Tab-separated table of C-alpha atoms in Angstrom:
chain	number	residue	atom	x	y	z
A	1367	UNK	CA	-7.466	-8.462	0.657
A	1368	UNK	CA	-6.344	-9.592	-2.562
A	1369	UNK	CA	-3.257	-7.920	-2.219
A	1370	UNK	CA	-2.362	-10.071	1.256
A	1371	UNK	CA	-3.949	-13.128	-0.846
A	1372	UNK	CA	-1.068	-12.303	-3.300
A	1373	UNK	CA	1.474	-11.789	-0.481
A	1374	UNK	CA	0.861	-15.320	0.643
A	1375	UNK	CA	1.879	-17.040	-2.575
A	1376	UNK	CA	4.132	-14.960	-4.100
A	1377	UNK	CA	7.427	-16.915	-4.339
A	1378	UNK	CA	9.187	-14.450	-2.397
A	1379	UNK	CA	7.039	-15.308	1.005
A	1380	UNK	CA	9.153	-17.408	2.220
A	1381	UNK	CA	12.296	-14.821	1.784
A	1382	UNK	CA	13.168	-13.284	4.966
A	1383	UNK	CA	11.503	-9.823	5.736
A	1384	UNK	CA	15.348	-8.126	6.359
A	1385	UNK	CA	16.098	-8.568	2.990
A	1386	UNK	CA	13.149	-7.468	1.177
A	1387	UNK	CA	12.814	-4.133	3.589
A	1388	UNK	CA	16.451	-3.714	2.535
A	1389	UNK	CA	15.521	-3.532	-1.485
A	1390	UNK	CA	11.991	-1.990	-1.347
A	1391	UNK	CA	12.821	0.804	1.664
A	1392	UNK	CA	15.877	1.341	-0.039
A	1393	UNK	CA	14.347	1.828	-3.595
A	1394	UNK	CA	11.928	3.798	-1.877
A	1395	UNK	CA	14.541	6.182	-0.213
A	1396	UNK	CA	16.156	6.890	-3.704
A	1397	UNK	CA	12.528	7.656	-5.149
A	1398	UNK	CA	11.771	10.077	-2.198
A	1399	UNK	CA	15.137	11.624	-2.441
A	1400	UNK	CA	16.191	12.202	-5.977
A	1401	UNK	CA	16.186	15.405	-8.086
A	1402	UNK	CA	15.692	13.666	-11.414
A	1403	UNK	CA	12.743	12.520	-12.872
A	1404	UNK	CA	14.666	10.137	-14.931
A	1405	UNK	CA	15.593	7.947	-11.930
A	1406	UNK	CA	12.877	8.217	-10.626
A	1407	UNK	CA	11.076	6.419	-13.555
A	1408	UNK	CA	13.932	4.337	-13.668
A	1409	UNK	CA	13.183	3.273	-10.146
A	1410	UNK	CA	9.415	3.003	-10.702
A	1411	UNK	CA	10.230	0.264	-13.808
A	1412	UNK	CA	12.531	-1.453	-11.840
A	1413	UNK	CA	10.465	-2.103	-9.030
A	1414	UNK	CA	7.484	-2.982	-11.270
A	1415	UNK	CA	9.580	-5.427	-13.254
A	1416	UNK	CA	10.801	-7.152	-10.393
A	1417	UNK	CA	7.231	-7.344	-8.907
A	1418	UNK	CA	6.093	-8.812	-11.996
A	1419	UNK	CA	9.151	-10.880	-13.365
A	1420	UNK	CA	10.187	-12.306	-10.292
A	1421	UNK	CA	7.890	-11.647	-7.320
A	1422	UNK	CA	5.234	-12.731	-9.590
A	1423	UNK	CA	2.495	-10.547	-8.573
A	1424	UNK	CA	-0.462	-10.634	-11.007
A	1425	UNK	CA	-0.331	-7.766	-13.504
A	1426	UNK	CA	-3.971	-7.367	-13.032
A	1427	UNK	CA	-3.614	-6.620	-9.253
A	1428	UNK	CA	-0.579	-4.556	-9.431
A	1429	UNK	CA	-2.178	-2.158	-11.733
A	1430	UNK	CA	-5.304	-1.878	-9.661
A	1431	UNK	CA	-3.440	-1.537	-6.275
A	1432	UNK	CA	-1.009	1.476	-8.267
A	1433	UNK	CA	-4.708	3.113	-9.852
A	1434	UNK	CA	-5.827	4.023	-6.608
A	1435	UNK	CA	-2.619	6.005	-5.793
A	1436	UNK	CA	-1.893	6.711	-9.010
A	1437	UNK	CA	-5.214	8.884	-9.427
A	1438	UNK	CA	-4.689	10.714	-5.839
A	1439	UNK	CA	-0.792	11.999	-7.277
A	1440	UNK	CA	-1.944	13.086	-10.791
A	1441	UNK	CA	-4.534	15.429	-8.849
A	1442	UNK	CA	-2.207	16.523	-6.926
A	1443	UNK	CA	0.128	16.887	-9.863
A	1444	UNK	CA	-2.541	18.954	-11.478
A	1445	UNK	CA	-2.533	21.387	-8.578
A	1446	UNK	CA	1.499	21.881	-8.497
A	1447	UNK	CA	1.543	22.106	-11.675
A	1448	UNK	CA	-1.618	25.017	-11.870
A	1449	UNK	CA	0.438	28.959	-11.518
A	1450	UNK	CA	-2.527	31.599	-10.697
A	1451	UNK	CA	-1.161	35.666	-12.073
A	1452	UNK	CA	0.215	37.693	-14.874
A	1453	UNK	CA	1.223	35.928	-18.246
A	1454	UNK	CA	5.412	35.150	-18.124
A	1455	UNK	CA	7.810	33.956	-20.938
A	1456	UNK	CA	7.967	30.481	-19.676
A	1457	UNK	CA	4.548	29.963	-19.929
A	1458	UNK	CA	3.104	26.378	-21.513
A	1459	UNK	CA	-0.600	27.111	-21.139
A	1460	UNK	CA	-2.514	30.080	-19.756
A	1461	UNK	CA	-6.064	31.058	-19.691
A	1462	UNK	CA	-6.693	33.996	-17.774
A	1463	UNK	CA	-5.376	34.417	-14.710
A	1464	UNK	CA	-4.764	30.688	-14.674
A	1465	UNK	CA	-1.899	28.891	-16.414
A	1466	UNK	CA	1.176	26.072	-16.521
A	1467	UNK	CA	4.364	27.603	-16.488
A	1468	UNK	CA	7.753	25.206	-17.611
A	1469	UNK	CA	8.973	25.379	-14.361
A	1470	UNK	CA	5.429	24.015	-12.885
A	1471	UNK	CA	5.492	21.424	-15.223
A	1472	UNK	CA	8.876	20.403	-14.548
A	1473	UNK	CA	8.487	20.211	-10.973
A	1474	UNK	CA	5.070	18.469	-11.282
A	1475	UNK	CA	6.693	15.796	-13.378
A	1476	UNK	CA	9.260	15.879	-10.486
A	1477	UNK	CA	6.714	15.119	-8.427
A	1478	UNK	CA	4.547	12.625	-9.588
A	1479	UNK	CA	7.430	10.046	-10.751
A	1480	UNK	CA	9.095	10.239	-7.410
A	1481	UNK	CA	5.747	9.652	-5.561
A	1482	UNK	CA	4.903	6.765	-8.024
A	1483	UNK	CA	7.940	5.257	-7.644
A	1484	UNK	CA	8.265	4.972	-3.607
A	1485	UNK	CA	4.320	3.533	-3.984
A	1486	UNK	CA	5.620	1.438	-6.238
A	1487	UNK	CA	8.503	0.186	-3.932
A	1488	UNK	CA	6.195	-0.052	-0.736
A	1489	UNK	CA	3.878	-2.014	-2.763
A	1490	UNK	CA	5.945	-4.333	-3.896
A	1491	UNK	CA	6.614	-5.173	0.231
A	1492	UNK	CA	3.390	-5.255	0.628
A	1493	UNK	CA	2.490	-7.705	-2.373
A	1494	UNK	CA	5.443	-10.089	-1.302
A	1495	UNK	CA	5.125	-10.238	2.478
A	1496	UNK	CA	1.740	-11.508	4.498
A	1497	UNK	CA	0.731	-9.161	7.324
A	1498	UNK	CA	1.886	-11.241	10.443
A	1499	UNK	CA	5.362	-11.408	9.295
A	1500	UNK	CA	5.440	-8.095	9.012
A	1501	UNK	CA	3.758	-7.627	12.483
A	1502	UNK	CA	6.748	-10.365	13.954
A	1503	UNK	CA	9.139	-8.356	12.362
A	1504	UNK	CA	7.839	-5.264	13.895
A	1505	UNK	CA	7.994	-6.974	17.367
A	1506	UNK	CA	11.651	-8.430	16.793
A	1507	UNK	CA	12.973	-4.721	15.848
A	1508	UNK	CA	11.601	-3.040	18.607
A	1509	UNK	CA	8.756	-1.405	17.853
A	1510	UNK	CA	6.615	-0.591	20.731
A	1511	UNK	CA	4.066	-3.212	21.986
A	1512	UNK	CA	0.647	-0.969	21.751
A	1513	UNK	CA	1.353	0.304	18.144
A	1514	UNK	CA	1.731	-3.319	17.244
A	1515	UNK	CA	-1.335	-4.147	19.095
A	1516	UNK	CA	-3.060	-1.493	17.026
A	1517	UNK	CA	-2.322	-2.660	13.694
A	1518	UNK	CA	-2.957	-6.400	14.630
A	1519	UNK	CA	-6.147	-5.541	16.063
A	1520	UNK	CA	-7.359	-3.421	12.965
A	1521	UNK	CA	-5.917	-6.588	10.579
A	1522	UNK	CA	-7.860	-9.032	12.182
A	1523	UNK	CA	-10.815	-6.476	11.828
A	1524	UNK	CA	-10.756	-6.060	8.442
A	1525	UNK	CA	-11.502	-9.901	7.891
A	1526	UNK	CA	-14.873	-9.913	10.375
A	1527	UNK	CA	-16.181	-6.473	9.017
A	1528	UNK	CA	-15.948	-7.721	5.591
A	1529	UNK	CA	-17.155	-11.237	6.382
A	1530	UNK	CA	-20.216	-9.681	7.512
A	1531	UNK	CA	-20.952	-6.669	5.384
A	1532	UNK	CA	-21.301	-9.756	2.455
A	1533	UNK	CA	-23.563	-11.485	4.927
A	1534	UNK	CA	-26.027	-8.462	5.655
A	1535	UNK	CA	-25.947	-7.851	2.011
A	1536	UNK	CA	-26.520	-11.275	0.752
A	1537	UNK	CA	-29.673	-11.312	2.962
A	1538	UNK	CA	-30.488	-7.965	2.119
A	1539	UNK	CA	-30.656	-8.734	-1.902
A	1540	UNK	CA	-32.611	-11.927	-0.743
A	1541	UNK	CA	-35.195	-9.592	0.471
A	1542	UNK	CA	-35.100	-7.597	-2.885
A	1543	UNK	CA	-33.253	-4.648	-0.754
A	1544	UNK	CA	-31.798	-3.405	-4.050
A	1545	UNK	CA	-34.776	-3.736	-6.735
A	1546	UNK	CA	-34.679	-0.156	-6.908
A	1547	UNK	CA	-32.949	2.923	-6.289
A	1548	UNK	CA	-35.119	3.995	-3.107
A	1549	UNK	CA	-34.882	0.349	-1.543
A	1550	UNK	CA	-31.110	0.059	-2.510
A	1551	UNK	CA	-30.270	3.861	-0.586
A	1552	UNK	CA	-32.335	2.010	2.400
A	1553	UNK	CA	-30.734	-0.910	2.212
A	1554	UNK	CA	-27.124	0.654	2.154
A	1555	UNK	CA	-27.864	3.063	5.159
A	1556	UNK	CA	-29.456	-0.011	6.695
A	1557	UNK	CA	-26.139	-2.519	6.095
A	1558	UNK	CA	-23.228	1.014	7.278
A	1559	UNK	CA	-25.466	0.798	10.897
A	1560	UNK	CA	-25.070	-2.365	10.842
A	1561	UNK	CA	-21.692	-3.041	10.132
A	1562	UNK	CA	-20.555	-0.246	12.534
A	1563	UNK	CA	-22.470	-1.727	15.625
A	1564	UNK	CA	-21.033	-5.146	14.482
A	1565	UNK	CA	-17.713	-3.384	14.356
A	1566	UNK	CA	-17.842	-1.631	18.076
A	1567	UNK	CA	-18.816	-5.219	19.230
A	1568	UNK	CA	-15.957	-7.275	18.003
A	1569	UNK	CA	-13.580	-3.976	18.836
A	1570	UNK	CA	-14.412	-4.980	22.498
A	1571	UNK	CA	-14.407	-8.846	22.163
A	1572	UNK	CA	-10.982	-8.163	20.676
A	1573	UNK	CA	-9.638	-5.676	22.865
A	1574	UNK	CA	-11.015	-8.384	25.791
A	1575	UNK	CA	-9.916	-11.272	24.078
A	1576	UNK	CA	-5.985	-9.693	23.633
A	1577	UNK	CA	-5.631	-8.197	27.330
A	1578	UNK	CA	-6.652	-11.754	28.511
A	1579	UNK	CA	-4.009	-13.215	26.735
A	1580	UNK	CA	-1.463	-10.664	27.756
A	1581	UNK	CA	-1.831	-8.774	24.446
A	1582	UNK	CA	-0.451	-9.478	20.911
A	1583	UNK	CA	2.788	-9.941	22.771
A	1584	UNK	CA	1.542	-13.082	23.956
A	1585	UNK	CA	1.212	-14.491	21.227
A	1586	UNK	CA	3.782	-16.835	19.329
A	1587	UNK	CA	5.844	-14.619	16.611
A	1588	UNK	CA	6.466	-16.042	13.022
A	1589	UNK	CA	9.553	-17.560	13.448
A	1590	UNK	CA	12.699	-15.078	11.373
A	1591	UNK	CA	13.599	-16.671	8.204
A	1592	UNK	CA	17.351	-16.760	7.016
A	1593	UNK	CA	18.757	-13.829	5.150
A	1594	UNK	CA	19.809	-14.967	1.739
A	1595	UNK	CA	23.424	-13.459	1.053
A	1596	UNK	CA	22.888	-13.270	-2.853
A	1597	UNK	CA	19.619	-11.249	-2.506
A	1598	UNK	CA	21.089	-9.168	0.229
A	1599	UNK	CA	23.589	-8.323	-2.098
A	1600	UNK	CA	21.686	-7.958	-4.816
A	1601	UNK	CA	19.482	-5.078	-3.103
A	1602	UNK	CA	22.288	-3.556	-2.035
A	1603	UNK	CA	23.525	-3.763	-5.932
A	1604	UNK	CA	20.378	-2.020	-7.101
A	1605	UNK	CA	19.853	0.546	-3.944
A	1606	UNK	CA	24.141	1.667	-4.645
A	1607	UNK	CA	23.593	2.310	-8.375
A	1608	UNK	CA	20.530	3.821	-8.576
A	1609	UNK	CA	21.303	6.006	-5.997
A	1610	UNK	CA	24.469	6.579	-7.638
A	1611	UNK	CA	23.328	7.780	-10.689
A	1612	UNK	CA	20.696	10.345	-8.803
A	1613	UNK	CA	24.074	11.845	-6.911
A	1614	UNK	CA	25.571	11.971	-10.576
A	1615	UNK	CA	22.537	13.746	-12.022
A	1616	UNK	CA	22.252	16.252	-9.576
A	1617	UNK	CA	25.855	17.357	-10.011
C-alpha cells in the first residue's frame, strides 16, 4: 500500500508508462542477462539513485520494499553458494562434508547482484507508476481481457480486506482480545475466519458487480500520456551502455 501511495506522488506519475517500461524493463533485462557482477551492481546503484534522486521515492520505503526480497536472495545465495563432498584446492570454507568453494562463491555473488538489481529495476516501476495505469496500459498493449480482470479484481481486493481486517481488530482490542497471549491466539484465529468469509463475499459482489458492467473492459481506461523524447532517449542512453559494457566484460 505504501508503495502505490508512493506511486501516486512521485513526480514521475504523470510520465507516460512507455517510457518508464522502456528504462526499468530494460535495466532489468541487462541485470537478468549479464555475466558480471560488476554491472550488475552498477545497474542496482543506478536504478536506486534514480529512484531516490529523481523519482523521489522515500529512502525509508525503498529500503523496506528491497528487505523483503533482499532476505529471500541472500538465502538463496547461501544455498548456491553451500558445495556438499571431499575437501578441493579452491576451497574458502569447509567443515566436514560441508563447505564454500571460490567458484560457489563467485557464482553466488553472480547471483545475488543480478537478482537485486532486476528487483531493483521492477521496483522502481512499481514505486513510480499507480496500479490502474498500469492496468490501462496492459489493456492498450493487448494483453488479454480475463488476466486483466484478474489483477484488477485482486487490486481492488486488497483495499476491502485490509479495510476490514483493521476494523475486526480495532473492535477486537476494544474487547481486550489481545490482553494476553491465550486471548490474542483467539483473537487472531477469530479475525483470519473472518477476513476470509469477508473475502469470499466481496470476491462474488465483485465478480457480479464486473460481469454486469461488461467486465473491467467496460470500464473507462486512464487516458495514455505523451512520451517525452528526452527521457525516451535517455533510457535508451542508459539501457545501450550498460548493456554495452556487460557484452565488453564477457569478452
Amino acid at each position: 500500500m505504501q508503495l502505490d501511495d508512493a506511486a501516486w506522488s512521485s513526480p514521475w506519475r504523470r510520465r507516460s508508462v512507455a517510457e518508464k517500461a522502456l528504462l526499468c524493463l530494460g535495466l532489468l533485462l541487462v541485470a537478468a542477462t549479464t555475466g558480471s557482477p560488476v554491472v550488475a551492481a552498477v545497474v542496482g546503484l543506478l536504478v536506486t539513485g534514480l529512484a531516490l534522486l529523481t523519482a523521489m521515492v522515500p529512502p525509508g520505503l525503498w529500503w523496506r520494499v528491497l528487505l523483503g526480497p533482499a532476505v529471500f536472495v541472500a538465502v538463496g545465495a547461501v544455498t548456491v553458494a553451500l558445495d556438499l563432498g571431499a575437501a578441493t584446492g579452491s576451497d574458502v570454507w569447509r567443515l566436514g562434508p560441508v563447505g564454500m568453494t571460490t567458484s560457489g562463491v563467485e557464482t553466488a555473488l553472480l547471483v545475488s547482484l543480478r537478482a537485486l538489481a532486476a528487483t531493483s529495476a521492477m521496483l522502481l516501476l512499481a514505486a513510480t507508476t499507480p496500479m490502474v495505469e498500469v492496468l490501462s496500459a496492459l489493456r492498450r498493449v493487448g494483453v488479454p481481457g480475463p488476466v486483466v480482470d484478474v489483477a484488477a479484481v485482486m487490486y481492488r481486493m486488497i483495499f476491502g480486506l485490509l479495510e476490514a481486517m483493521a476494523a475486526i481488530r480495532e473492535a477486537q482490542a476494544g474487547r481486550l482480545g489481545y490482553a494476553s497471549g491465550h486471548a490474542a491466539r483467539r483473537s487472531l484465529g477469530q479475525l483470519v475466519a473472518a477476513v476470509m468469509v469477508r473475502a469470499w463475499t466481496r470476491a462474488a459482489r465483485l465478480e457480479d458487480g464486473l460481469a454486469g458492467r461488461g467486465g473491467v473492459e467496460a470500464v473507462p481506461m486512464v487516458p495514455a500520456r505523451p512520451v517525452s523524447l528526452p527521457f525516451a532517449l535517455a533510457a535508451v542512453v542508459l539501457v545501450t551502455v550498460t548493456g554495452a559494457a556487460s557484452v565488453l566484460v564477457a569478452l
